[in-house]
Coordinates of C-alpha atoms in Angstrom, one line a residue:
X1 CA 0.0 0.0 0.0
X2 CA 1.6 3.2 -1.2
X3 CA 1.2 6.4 1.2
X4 CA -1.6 7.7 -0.8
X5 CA -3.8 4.8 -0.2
X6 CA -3.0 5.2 3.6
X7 CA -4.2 8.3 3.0
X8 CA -7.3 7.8 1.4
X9 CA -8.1 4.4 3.7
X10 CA -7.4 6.9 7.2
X11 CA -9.7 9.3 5.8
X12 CA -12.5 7.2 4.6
X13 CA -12.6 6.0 8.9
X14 CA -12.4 9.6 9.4
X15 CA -14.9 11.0 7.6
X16 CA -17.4 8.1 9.0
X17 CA -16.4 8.9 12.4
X18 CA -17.2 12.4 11.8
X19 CA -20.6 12.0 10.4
X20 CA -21.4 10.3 13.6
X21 CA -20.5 12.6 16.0
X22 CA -21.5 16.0 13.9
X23 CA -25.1 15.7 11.1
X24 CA -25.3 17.6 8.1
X25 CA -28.0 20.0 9.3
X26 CA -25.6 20.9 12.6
X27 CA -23.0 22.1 9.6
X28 CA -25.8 23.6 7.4
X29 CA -26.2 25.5 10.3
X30 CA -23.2 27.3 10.9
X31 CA -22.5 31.0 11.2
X32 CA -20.0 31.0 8.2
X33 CA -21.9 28.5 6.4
X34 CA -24.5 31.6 4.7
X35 CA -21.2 33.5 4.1
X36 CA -20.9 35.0 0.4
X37 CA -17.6 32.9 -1.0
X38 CA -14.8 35.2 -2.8
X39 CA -13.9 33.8 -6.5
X40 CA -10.3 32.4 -6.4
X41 CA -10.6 31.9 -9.9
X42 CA -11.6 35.2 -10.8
X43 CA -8.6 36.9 -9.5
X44 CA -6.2 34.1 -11.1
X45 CA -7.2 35.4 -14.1
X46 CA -6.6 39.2 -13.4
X47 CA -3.8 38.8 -11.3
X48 CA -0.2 39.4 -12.7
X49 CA 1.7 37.0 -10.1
X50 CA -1.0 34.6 -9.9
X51 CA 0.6 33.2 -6.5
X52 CA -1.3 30.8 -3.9
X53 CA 0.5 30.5 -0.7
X54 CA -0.1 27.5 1.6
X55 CA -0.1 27.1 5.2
X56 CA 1.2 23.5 5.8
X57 CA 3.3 22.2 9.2
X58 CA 4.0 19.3 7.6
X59 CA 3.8 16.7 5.1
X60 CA 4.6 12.6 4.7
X61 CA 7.7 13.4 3.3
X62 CA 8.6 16.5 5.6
X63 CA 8.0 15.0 9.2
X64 CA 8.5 19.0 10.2
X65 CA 8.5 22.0 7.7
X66 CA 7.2 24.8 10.4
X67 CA 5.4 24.5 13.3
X68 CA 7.1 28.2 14.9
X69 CA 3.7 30.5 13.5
X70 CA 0.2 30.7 14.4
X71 CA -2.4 30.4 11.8
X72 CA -3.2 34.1 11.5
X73 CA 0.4 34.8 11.6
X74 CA 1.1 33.0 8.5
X75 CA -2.1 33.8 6.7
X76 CA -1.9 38.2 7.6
X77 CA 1.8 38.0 6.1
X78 CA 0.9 36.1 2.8
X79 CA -2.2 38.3 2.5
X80 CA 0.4 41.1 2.9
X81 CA 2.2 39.7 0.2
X82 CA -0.3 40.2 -2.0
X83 CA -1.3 36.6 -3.0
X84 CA -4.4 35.7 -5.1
X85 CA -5.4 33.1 -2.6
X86 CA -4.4 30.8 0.3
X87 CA -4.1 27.0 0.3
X88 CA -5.2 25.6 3.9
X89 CA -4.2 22.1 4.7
X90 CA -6.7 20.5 6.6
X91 CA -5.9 16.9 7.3
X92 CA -4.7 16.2 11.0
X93 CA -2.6 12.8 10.5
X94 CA -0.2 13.4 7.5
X95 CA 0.2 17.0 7.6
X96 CA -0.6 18.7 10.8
X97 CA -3.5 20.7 9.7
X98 CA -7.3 20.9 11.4
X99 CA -10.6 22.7 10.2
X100 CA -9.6 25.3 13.0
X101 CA -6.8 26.4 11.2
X102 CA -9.6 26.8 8.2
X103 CA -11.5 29.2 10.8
X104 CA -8.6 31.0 12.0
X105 CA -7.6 32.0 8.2
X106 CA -11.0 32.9 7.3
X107 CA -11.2 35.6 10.9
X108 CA -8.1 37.0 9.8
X109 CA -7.8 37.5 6.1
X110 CA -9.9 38.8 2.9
X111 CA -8.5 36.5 0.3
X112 CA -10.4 33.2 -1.1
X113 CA -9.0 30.5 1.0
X114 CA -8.8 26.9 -0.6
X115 CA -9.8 23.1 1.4
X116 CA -6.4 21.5 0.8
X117 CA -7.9 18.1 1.7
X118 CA -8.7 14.7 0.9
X119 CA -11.9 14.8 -0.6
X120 CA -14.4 11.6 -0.9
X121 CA -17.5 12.3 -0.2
X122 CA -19.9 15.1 0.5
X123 CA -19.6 15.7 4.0
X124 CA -16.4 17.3 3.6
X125 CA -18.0 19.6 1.3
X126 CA -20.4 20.7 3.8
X127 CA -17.4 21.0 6.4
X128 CA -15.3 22.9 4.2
X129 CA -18.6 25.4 3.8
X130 CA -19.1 25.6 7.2
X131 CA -15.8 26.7 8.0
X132 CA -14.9 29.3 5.8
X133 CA -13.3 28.1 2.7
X134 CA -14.0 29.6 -0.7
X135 CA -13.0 26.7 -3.0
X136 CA -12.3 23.1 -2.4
X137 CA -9.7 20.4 -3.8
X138 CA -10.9 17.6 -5.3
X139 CA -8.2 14.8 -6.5
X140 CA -8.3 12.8 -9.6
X141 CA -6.5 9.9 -8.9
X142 CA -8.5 9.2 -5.6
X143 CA -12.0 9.5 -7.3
X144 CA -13.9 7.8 -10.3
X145 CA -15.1 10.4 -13.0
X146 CA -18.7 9.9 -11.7
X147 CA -17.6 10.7 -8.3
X148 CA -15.5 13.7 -9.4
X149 CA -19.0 14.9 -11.7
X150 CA -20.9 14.4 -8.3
X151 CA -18.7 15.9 -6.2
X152 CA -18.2 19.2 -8.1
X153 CA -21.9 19.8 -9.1
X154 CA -22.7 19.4 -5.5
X155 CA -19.3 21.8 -4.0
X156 CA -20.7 25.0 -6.9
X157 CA -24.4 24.5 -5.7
X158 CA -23.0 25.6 -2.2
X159 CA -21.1 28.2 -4.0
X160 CA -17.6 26.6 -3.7
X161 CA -15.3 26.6 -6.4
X162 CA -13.2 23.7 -7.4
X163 CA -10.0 22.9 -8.2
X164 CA -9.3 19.5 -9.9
X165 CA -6.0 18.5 -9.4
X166 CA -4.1 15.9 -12.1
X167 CA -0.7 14.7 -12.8
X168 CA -1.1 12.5 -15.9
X169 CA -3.1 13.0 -19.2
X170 CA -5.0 9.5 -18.3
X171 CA -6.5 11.6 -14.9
X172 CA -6.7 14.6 -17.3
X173 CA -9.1 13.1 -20.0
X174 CA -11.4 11.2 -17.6
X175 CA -12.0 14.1 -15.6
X176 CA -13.0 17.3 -17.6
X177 CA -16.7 18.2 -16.6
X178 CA -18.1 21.7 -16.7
X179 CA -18.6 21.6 -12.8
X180 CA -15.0 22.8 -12.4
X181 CA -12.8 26.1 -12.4
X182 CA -9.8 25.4 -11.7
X183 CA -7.5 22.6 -13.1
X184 CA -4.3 22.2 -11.4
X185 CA -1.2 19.7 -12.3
X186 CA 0.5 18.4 -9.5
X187 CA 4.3 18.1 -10.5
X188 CA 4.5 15.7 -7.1
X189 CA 3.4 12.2 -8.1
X190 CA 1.2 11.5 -4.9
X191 CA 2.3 7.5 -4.7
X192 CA 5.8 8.1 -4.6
X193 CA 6.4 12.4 -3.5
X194 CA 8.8 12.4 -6.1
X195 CA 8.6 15.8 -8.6
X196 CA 9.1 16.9 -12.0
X197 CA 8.1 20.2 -13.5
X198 CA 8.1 18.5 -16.9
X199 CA 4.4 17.3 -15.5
X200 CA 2.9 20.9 -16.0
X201 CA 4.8 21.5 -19.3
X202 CA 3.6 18.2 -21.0
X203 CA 0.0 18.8 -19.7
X204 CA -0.2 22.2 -20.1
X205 CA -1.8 22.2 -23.8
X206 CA -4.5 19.3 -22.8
X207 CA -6.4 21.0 -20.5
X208 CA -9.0 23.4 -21.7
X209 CA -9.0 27.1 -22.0
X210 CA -12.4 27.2 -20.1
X211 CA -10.8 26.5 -17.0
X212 CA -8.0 28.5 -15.3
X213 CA -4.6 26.6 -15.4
X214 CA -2.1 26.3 -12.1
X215 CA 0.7 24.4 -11.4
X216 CA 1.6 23.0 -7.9
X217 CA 4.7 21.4 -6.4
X218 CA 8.0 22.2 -6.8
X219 CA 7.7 26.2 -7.4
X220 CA 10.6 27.9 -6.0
X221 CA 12.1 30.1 -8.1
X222 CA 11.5 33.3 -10.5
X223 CA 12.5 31.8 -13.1
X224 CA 10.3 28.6 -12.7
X225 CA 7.3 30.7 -12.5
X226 CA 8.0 32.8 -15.9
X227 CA 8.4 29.5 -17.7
X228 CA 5.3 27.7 -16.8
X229 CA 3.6 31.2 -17.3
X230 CA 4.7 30.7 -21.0
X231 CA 2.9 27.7 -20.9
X232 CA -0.4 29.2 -20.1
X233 CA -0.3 29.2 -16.4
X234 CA -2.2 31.6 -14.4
X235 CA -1.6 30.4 -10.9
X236 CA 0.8 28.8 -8.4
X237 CA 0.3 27.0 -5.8
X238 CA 3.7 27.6 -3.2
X239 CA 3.9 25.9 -0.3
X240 CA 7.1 25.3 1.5
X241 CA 8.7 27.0 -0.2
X242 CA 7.5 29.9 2.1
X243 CA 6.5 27.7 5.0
X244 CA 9.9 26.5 5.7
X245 CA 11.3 29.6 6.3
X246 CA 11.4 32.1 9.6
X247 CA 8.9 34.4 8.3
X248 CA 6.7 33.0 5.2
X249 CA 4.6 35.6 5.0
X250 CA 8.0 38.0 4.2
X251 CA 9.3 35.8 2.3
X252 CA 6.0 35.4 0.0
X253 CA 6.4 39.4 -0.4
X254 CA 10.0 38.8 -1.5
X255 CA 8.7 36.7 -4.0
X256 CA 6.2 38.5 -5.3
X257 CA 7.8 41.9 -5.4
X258 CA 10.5 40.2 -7.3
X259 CA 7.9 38.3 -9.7
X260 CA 6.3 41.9 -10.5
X261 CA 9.6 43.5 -10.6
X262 CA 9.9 45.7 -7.5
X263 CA 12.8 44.3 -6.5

């Protein structure tokens, strides 16, 4: 079993323990669950960096990347910055993250926040509603193209945008329904952790103008960014990049004033 099937097995216990202890209608009742959503996809397309900064402690292959900031901390520097949106890992056992940390974001800043989760059924949706987020992630690999039509129709009836993340052209063509906005290709393969920007530059002319483009994974550099712009990017998801160092929200600002030529 490779660590994305531990993954997807841990949450699939999760996700049924949840739904015991909290019912839909106690989530559909939240204070944040009538909030208007902000379109992340909207300001990917009219933003000239296009940069989504993550807040992420750690991940299976990075026992520790940061654990020195607070939520709001992290979020008020990116936001600072001047990102187009914030990427908020939410899964407790791999990578340190909680539905808190989704409320914390959403108190402090005024920029679409994203689910970074594992998604498989509906009842994330309605969590990721009820607690602030603006968009939601759903994964290819981990879902069937029925599942992946379901879940999408259901997350923009609520509002939410999606994001469809990929990393091969057989994910690519048995995903593309209208129910998405966002396609994003993951340069990490998710079985192994192992990346290669050459996964957003193959894919890049398969997915369909209708939907904005991003790239995530392996974005640390000026250069990197210009390149897969060429290619018809409009966003970037950036993670540790920022997160491992001793101030990620100045370090995003670095970034971006350099990517807009400030610096």
């Amino acid at each position: 079993m490779n660590i994305l099937d531990k993954i997807i097995f841990d949450k699939r216990r999760e996700v049924a323990l949840k739904k015991s202890l909290v019912s839909t209608a106690q989530l559909e009742s939240s204070f944040l669950f009538g909030n208007r959503t902000i379109s992340l996809s909207k300001l990917l397309r009219n933003s000239p960096t296009g940069i989504i900064a993550e807040h992420k402690r750690r991940s299976p292959s990075k026992p520790t990347i940061n654990n020195s900031f607070s939520v709001e901390e992290v979020v008020t520097g990116y936001e600072s910055a001047g990102v187009s949106g914030i990427s908020v890992l939410t899964d407790a056992k791999y990578f340190g993250g909680s539905l808190e940390d989704l409320i914390l974001a959403k108190a402090a800043v005024n920029v679409p926040l994203l689910r970074k989760e594992f998604i498989i059924d509906e009842y994330q949706i309605l969590e990721a509603k009820a607690n602030g987020a603006d968009a939601v992630l759903l994964i290819a690999a981990v879902l069937t193209p029925e599942e992946i039509k379901n879940l999408s129709e259901f997350a923009q009836s609520l509002s939410l945008e999606v994001l469809l993340e990929i990393h091969n052209l057989e994910e690519l063509q048995k995903s593309m329904v209208p129910s998405l906005d966002i396609v994003g290709v993951n340069n990490r393969n998710l079985k192994t952790f192992e990346v290669d920007l050459n996964y957003s530059k193959d894919l890049a002319s398969a997915i369909p103008e209708d939907f904005v483009k991003i790239s995530e994974s392996g974005i640390s550099s000026i250069d990197t960014v210009n390149t897969l712009k060429s290619f018809g990017f409009q966003g970037f998801l950036i993670g540790e990049n920022f997160m491992k160092t001793d101030n990620p929200g100045a370090s995003a600002k670095v970034f971006i004033d350099q990517l807009i030529g400030k610096n």
